[in-house]
mmCIF file of C-alpha atoms in Angstrom:
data_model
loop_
_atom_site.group_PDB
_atom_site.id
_atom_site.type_symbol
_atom_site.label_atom_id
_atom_site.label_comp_id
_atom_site.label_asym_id
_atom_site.label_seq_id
_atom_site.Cartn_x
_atom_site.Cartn_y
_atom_site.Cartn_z
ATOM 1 C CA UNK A 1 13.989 -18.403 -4.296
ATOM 2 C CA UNK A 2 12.628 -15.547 -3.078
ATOM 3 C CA UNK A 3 13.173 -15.673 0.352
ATOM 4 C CA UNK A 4 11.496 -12.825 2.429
ATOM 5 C CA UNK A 5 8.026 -12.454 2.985
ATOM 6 C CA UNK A 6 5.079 -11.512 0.500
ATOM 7 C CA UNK A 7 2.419 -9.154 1.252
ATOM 8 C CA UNK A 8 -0.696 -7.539 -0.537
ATOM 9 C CA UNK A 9 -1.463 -3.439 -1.095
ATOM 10 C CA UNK A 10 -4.990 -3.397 -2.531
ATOM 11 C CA UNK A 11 -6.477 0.097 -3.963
ATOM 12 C CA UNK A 12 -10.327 -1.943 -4.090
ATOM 13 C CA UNK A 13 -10.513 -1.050 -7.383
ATOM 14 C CA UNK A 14 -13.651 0.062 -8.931
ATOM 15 C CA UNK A 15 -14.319 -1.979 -12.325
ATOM 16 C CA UNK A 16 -15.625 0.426 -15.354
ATOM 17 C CA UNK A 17 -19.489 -1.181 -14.949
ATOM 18 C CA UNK A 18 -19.229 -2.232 -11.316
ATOM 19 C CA UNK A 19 -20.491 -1.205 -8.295
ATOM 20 C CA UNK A 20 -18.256 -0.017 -4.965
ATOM 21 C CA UNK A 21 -19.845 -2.861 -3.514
ATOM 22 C CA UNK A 22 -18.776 -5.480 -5.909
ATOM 23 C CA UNK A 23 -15.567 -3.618 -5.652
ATOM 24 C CA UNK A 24 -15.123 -4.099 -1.697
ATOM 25 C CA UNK A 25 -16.473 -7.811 -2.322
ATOM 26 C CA UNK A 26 -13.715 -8.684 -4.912
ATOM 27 C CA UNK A 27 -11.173 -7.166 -2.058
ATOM 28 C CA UNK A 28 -12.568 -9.141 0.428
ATOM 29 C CA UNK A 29 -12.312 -12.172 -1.837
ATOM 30 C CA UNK A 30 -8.748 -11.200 -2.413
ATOM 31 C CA UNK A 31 -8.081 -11.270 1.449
ATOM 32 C CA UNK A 32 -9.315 -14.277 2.060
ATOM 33 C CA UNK A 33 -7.010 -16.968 -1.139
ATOM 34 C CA UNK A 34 -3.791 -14.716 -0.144
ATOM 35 C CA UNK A 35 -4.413 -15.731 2.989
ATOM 36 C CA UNK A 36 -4.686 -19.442 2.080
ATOM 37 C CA UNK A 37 -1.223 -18.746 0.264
ATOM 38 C CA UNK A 38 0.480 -17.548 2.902
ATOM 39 C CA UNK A 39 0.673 -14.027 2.264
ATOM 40 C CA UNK A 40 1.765 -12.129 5.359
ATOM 41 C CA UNK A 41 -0.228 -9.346 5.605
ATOM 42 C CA UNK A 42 -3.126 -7.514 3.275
ATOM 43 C CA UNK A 43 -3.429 -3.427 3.210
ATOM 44 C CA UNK A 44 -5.467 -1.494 1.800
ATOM 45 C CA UNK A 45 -4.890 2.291 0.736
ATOM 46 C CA UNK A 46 -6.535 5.806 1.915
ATOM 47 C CA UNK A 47 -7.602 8.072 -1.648
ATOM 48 C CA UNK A 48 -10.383 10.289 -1.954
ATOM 49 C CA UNK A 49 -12.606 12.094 -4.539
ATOM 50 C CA UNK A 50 -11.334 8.779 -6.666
ATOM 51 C CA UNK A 51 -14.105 6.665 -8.587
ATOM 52 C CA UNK A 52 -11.741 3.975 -9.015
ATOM 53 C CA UNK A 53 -11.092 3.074 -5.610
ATOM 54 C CA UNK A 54 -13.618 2.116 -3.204
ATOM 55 C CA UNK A 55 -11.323 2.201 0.267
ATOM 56 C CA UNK A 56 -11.668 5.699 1.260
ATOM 57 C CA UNK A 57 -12.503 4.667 4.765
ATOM 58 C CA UNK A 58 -9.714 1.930 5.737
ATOM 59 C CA UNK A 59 -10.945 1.667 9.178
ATOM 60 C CA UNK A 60 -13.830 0.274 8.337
ATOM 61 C CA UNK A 61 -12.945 -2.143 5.167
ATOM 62 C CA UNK A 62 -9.664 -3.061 7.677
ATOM 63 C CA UNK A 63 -12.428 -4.479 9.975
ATOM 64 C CA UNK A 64 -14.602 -6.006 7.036
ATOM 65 C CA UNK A 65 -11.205 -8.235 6.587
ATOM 66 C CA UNK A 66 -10.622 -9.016 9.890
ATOM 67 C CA UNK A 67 -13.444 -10.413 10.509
ATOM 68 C CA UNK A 68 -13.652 -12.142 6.879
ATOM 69 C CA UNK A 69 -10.111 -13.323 7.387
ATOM 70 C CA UNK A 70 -8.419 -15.661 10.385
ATOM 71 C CA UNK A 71 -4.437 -15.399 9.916
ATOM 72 C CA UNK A 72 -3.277 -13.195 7.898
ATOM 73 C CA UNK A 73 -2.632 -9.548 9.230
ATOM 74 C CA UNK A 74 -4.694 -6.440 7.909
ATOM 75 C CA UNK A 75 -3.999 -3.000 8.378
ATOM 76 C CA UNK A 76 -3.832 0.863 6.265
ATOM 77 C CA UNK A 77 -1.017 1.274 3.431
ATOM 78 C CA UNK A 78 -2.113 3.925 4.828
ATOM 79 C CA UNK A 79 -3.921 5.877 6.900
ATOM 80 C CA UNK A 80 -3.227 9.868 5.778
ATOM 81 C CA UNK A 81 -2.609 11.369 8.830
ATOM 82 C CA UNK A 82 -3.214 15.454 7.603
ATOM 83 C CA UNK A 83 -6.736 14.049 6.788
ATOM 84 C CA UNK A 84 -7.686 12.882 10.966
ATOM 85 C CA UNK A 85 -7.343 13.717 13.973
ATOM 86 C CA UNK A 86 -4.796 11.986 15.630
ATOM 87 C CA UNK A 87 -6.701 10.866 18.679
ATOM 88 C CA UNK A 88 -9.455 9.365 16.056
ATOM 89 C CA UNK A 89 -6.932 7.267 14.806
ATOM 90 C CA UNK A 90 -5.899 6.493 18.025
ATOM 91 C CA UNK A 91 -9.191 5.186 19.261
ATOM 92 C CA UNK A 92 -10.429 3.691 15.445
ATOM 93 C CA UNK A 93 -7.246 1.343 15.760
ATOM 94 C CA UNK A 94 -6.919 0.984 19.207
ATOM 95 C CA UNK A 95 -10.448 -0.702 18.534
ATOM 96 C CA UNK A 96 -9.247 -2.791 15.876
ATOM 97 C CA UNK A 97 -6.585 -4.257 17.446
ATOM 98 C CA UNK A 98 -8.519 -4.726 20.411
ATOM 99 C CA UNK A 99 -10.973 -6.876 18.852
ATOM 100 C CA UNK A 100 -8.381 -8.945 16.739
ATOM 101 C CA UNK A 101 -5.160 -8.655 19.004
ATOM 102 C CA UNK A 102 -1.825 -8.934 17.227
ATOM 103 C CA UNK A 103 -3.324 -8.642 13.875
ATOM 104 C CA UNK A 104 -3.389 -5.162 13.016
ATOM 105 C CA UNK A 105 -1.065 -2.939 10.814
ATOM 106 C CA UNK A 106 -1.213 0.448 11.057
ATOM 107 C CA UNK A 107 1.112 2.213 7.985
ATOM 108 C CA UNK A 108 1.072 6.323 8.640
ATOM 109 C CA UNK A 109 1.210 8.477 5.167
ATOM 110 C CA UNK A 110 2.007 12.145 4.965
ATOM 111 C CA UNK A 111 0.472 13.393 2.032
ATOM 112 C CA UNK A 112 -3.529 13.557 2.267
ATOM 113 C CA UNK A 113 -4.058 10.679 -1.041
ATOM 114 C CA UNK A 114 -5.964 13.615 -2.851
ATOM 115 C CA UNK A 115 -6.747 17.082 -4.059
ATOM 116 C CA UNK A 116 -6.317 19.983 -1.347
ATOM 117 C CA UNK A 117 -10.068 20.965 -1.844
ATOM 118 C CA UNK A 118 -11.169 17.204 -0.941
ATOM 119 C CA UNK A 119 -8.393 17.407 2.059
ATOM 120 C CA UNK A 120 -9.734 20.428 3.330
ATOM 121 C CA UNK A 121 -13.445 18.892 3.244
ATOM 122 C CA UNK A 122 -12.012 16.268 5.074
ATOM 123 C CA UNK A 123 -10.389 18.483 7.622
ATOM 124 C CA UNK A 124 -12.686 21.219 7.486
ATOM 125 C CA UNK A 125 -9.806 23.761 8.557
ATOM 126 C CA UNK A 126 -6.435 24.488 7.026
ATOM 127 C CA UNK A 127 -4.567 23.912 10.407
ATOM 128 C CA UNK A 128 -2.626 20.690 9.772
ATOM 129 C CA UNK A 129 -2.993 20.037 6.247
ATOM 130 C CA UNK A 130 0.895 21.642 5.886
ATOM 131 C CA UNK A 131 3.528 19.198 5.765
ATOM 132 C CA UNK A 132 5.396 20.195 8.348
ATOM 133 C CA UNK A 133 2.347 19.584 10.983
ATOM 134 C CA UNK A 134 3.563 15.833 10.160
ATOM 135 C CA UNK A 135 5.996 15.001 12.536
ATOM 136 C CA UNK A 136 4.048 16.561 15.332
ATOM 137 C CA UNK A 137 0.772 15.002 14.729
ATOM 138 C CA UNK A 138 2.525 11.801 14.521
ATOM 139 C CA UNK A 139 4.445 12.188 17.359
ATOM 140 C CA UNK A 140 0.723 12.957 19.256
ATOM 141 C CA UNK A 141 -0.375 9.511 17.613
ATOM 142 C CA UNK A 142 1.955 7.576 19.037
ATOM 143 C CA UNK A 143 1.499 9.297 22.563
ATOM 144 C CA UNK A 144 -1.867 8.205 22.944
ATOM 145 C CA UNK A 145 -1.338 4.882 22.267
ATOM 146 C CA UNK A 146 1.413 4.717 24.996
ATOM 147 C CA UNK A 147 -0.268 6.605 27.704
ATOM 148 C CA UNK A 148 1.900 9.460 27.362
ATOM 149 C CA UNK A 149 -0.044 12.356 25.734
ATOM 150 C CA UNK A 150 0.455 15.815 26.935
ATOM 151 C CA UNK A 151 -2.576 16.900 26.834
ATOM 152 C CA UNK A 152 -4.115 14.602 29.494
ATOM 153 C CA UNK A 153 -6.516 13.048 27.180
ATOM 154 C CA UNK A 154 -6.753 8.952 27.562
ATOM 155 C CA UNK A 155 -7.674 6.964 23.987
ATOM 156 C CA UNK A 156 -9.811 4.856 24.893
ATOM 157 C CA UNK A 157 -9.522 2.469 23.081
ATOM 158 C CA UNK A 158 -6.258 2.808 22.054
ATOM 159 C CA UNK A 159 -4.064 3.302 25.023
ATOM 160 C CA UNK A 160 -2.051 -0.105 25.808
ATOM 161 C CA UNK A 161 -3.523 -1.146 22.560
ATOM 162 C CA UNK A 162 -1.239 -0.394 19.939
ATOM 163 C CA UNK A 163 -1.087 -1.958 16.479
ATOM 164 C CA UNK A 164 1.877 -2.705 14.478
ATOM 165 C CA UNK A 165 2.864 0.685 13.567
ATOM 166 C CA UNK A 166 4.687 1.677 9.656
ATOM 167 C CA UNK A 167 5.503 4.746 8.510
ATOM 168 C CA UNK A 168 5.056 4.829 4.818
ATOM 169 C CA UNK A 169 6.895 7.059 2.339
ATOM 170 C CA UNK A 170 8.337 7.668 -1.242
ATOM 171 C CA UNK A 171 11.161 9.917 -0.065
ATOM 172 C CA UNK A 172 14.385 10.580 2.174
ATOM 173 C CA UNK A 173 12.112 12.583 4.376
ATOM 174 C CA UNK A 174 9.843 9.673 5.644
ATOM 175 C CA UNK A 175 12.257 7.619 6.141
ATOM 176 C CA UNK A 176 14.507 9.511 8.159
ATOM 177 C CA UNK A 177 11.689 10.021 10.550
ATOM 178 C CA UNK A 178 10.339 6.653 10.500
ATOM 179 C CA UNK A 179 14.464 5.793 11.557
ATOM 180 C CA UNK A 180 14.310 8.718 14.515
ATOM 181 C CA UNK A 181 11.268 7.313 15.668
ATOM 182 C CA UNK A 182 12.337 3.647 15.478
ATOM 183 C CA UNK A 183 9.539 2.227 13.663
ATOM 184 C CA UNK A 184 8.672 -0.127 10.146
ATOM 185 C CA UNK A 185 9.722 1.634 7.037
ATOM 186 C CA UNK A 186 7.351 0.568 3.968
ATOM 187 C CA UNK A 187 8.522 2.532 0.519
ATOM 188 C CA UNK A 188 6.733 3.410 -2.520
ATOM 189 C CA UNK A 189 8.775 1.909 -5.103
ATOM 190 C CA UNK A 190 5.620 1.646 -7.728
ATOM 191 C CA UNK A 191 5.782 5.631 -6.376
ATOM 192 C CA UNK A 192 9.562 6.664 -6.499
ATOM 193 C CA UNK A 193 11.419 3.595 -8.004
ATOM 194 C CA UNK A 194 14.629 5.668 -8.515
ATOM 195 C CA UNK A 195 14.296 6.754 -4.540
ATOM 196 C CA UNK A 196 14.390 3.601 -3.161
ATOM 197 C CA UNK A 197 17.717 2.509 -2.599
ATOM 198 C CA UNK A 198 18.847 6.003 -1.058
ATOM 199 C CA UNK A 199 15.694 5.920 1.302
ATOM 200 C CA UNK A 200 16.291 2.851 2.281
ATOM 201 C CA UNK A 201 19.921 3.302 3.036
ATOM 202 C CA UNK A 202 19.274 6.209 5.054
ATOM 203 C CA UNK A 203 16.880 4.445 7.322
ATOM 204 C CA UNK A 204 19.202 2.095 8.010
ATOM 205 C CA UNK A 205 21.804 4.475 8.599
ATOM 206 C CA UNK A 206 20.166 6.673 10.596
ATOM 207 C CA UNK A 207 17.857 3.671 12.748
ATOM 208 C CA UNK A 208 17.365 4.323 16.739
ATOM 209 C CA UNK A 209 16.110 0.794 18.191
ATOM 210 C CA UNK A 210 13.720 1.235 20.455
ATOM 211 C CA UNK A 211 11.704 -1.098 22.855
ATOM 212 C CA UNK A 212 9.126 -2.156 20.034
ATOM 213 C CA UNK A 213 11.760 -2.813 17.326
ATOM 214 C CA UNK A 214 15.520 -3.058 17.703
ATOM 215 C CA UNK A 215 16.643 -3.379 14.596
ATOM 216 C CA UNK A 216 15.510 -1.285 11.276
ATOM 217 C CA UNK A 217 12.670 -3.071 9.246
ATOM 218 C CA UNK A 218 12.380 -2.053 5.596
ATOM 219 C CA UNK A 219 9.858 -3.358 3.042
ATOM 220 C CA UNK A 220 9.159 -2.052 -0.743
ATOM 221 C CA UNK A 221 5.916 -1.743 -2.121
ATOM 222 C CA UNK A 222 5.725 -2.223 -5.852
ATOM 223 C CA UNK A 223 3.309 -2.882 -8.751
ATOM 224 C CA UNK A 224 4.117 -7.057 -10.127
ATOM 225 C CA UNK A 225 1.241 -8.297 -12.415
ATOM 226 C CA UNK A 226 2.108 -12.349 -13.327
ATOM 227 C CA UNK A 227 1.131 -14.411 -15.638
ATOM 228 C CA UNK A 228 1.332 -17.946 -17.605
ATOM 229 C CA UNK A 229 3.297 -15.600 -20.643
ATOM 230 C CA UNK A 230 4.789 -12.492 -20.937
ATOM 231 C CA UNK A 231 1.995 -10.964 -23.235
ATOM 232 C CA UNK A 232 -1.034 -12.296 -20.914
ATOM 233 C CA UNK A 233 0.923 -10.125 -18.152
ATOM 234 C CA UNK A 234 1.149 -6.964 -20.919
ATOM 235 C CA UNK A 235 -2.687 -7.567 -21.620
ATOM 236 C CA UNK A 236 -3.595 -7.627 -17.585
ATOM 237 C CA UNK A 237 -1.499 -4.118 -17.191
ATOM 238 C CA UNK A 238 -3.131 -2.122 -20.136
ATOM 239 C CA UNK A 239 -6.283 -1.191 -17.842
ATOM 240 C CA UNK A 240 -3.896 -0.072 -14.930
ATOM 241 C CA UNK A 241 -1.631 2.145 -17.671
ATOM 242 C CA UNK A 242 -4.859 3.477 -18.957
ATOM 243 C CA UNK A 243 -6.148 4.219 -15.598
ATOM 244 C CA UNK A 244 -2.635 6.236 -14.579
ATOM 245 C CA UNK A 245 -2.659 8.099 -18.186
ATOM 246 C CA UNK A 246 -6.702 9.210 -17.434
ATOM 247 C CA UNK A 247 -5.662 10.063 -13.555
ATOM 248 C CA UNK A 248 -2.047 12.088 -14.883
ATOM 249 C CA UNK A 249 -4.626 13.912 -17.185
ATOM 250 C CA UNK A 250 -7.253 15.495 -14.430
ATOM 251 C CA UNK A 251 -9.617 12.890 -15.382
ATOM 252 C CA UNK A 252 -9.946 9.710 -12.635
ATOM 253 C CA UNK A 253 -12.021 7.413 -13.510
ATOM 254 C CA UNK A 254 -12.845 3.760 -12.935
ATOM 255 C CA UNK A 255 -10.844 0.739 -13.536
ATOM 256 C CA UNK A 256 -10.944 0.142 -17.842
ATOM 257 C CA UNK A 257 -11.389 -3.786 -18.944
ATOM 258 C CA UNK A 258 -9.351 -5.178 -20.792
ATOM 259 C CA UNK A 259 -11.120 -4.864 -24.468
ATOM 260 C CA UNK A 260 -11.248 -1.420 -23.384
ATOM 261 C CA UNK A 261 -7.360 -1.023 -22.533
ATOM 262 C CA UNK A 262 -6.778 -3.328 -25.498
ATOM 263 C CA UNK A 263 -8.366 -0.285 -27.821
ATOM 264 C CA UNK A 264 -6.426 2.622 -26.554
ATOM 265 C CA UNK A 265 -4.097 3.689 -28.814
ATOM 266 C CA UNK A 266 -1.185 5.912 -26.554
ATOM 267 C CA UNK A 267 0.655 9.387 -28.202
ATOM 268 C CA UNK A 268 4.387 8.961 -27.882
ATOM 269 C CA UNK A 269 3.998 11.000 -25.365
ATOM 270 C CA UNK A 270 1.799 8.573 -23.490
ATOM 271 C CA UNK A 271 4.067 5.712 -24.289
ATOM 272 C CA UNK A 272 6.489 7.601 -22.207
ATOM 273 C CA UNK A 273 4.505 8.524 -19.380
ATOM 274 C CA UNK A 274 4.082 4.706 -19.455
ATOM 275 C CA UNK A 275 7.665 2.896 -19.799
ATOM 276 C CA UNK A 276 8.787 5.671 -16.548
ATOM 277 C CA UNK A 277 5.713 4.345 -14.506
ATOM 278 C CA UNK A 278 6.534 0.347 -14.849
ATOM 279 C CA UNK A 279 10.582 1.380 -14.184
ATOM 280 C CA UNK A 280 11.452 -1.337 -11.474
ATOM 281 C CA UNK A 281 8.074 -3.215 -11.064
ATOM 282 C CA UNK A 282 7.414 -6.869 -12.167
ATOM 283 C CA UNK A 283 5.170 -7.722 -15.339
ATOM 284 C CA UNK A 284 5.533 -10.938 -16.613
ATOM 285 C CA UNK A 285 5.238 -14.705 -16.450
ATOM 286 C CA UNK A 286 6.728 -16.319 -13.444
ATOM 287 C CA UNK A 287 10.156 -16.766 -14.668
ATOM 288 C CA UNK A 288 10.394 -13.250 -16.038
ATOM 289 C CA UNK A 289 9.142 -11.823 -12.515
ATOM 290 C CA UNK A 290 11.056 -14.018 -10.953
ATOM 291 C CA UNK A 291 14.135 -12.403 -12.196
ATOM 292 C CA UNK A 292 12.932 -9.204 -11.691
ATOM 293 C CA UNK A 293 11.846 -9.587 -8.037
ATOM 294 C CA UNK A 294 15.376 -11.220 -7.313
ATOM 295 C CA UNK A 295 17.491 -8.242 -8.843
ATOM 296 C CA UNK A 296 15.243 -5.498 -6.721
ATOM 297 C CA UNK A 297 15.795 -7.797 -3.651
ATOM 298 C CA UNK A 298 19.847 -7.596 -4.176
ATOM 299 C CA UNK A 299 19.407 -3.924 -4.967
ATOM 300 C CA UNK A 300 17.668 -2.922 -1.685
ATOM 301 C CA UNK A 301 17.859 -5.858 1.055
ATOM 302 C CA UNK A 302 14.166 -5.517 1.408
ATOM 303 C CA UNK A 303 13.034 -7.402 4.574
ATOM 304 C CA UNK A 304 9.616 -7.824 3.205
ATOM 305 C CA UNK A 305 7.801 -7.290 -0.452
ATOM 306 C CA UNK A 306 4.075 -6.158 -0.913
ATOM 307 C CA UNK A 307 2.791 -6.348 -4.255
ATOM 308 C CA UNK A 308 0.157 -4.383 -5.686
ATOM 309 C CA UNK A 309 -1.473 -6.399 -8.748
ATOM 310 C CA UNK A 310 -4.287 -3.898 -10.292
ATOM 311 C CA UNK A 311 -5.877 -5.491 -12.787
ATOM 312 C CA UNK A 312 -9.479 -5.619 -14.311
ATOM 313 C CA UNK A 313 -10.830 -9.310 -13.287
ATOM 314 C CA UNK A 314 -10.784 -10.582 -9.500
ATOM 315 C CA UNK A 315 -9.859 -14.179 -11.037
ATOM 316 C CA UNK A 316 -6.844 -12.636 -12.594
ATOM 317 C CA UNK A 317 -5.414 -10.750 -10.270
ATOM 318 C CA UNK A 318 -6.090 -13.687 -7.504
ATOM 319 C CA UNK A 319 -3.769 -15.787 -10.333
ATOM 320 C CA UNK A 320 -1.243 -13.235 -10.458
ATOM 321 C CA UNK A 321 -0.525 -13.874 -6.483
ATOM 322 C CA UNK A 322 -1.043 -17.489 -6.715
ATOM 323 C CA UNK A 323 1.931 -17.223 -9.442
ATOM 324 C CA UNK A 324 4.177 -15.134 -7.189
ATOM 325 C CA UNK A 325 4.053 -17.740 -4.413
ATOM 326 C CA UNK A 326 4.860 -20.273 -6.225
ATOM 327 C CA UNK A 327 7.905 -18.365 -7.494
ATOM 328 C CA UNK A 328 8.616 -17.840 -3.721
ATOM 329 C CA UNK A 329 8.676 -20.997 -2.425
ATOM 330 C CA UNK A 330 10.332 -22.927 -5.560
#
């Protein structure tokens, strides 16, 4: 039994021969059957200058789900921090939660989820785009939220209106601040599979409860495709390994099918690049992820899972979860 609770990371995939708006649609979709299964929460992820993935602006699709969903919580996985202002986050969330109290996530990444150029466009000035503006700009976050900035500036909304807030990472380095600052620690094991057990420990170790969360409060994001059989989960995956091969190569693009994934014929080389991307994730049919999602539980004590399925068909993926929960509560 797997016995901690299931989340979603969606990238709103682009299909090759879709729209963006189909794209957010099928998302939206998504949202709403996890939510009828009971997943916890549903996140979707900040990339730009990507045809592949339709949620540059999470703000915006995070209220798209709100409103299209009841239950289940919604929030960023994440919101790049270099790329805003902090007191625009501050007020763009404050507003969420305001209109859907106690619903809102809001996961913090460092790294700006594209190029430089495209970060800089976003930005439109250097200043902050270094990663050691991080901890200050997050620290600046949090203050307007709580009423405490120095600057004398009151988020509006946003002050007394703060989401559930994550930090997210795929090193030591997040998590040792998300542990200083005493907040949720989500890591990137589909990112950094060999990192997680390290980062994890030192968040733990290194924890400061504060008045929003006492204890630490880890949970590991990682890609599980499921299926009725092993080789139904190996066709559904082929699109997503194509997709990371053309992104590795300078060449993003949207979302292959499946007969087009089926065609590809990898180097060696490729193979590789492969096999060291699916280290530690789940692909297979429920008993086979089963297993899988057991041993990374005893490996890491997650307190929480979210799953990233990216696959070509909306019907597909939706199975893939519907699998998974059925895993969890047998």
């Amino acid at each position: 039994m797997i016995d901690v609770p299931l989340s979603v990371l969606d990238l709103a995939p682009v299909q090759t021969g879709a729209s963006t708006g189909e794209a957010l649609a099928a998302t939206t979709e998504l949202a709403r059957r996890t939510e009828a299964l009971g997943y916890r929460r549903f996140w979707v992820a900040e990339h730009h200058n990507m045809p592949g993935i339709a949620s540059s602006a999470p703000s915006v699709v995070i209220a798209h789900l709100a409103n299209a969903t009841s239950r289940i919580r919604v929030g960023s996985g994440g919101v790049m921090l270099p790329n805003h202002a902090p007191l625009v986050v501050a007020e763009q969330f404050g507003t969420l939660e305001a209109l859907h109290p106690g619903r809102i996530d809001l996961g913090i990444g460092r790294a700006p989820g594209t190029d430089q150029a495209t970060a800089l466009a976003l930005r439109r000035t250097a200043e902050g785009l270094a990663a050691e503006s991080f901890p200050t700009e997050l620290a600046a976050l949090l203050r307007y939220f709580r009423g405490t900035s120095a600057d004398g500036i009151s988020a509006t909304p946003g002050r007394g209106e703060e989401p559930e807030i994550w930090l997210l990472g795929s090193s030591g380095y997040s998590a040792q601040v998300a542990a200083v600052l005493g907040v949720r620690f989500a890591f990137a094991h589909h990112i950094n599979p060999l990192g997680t057990e390290d980062a994890l420990a030192l968040y733990r170790n290194s924890f400061r409860p504060t008045a929003d969360l006492e204890t630490p409060y880890a949970m590991v994001a990682l890609s599980a495709v499921c299926a009725d059989t092993d080789e139904r989960a190996e066709e559904l995956s082929a699109p997503r390994d194509l997709a990371f091969l053309q992104l590795a190569a300078g060449r993003p693009g949207t979302l292959p099918s499946t007969e087009e994934a089926a065609k590809f014929r990898p180097t060696e080389r490729e193979r590789q690049f492969i096999a060291q991307r699916r280290q530690g994730q789940a692909t297979g049919s429920p008993d086979t992820v089963r297993a899988q999602l057991t041993d990374l539980l005893h490996r890491t004590g997650a307190d929480e899972l979210m799953l990233n399925t990216l696959v070509y068909d909306i019907e597909d993926r939706a199975r893939s979860f519907e699998l998974i929960e059925k895993i969890a509560a047998s």
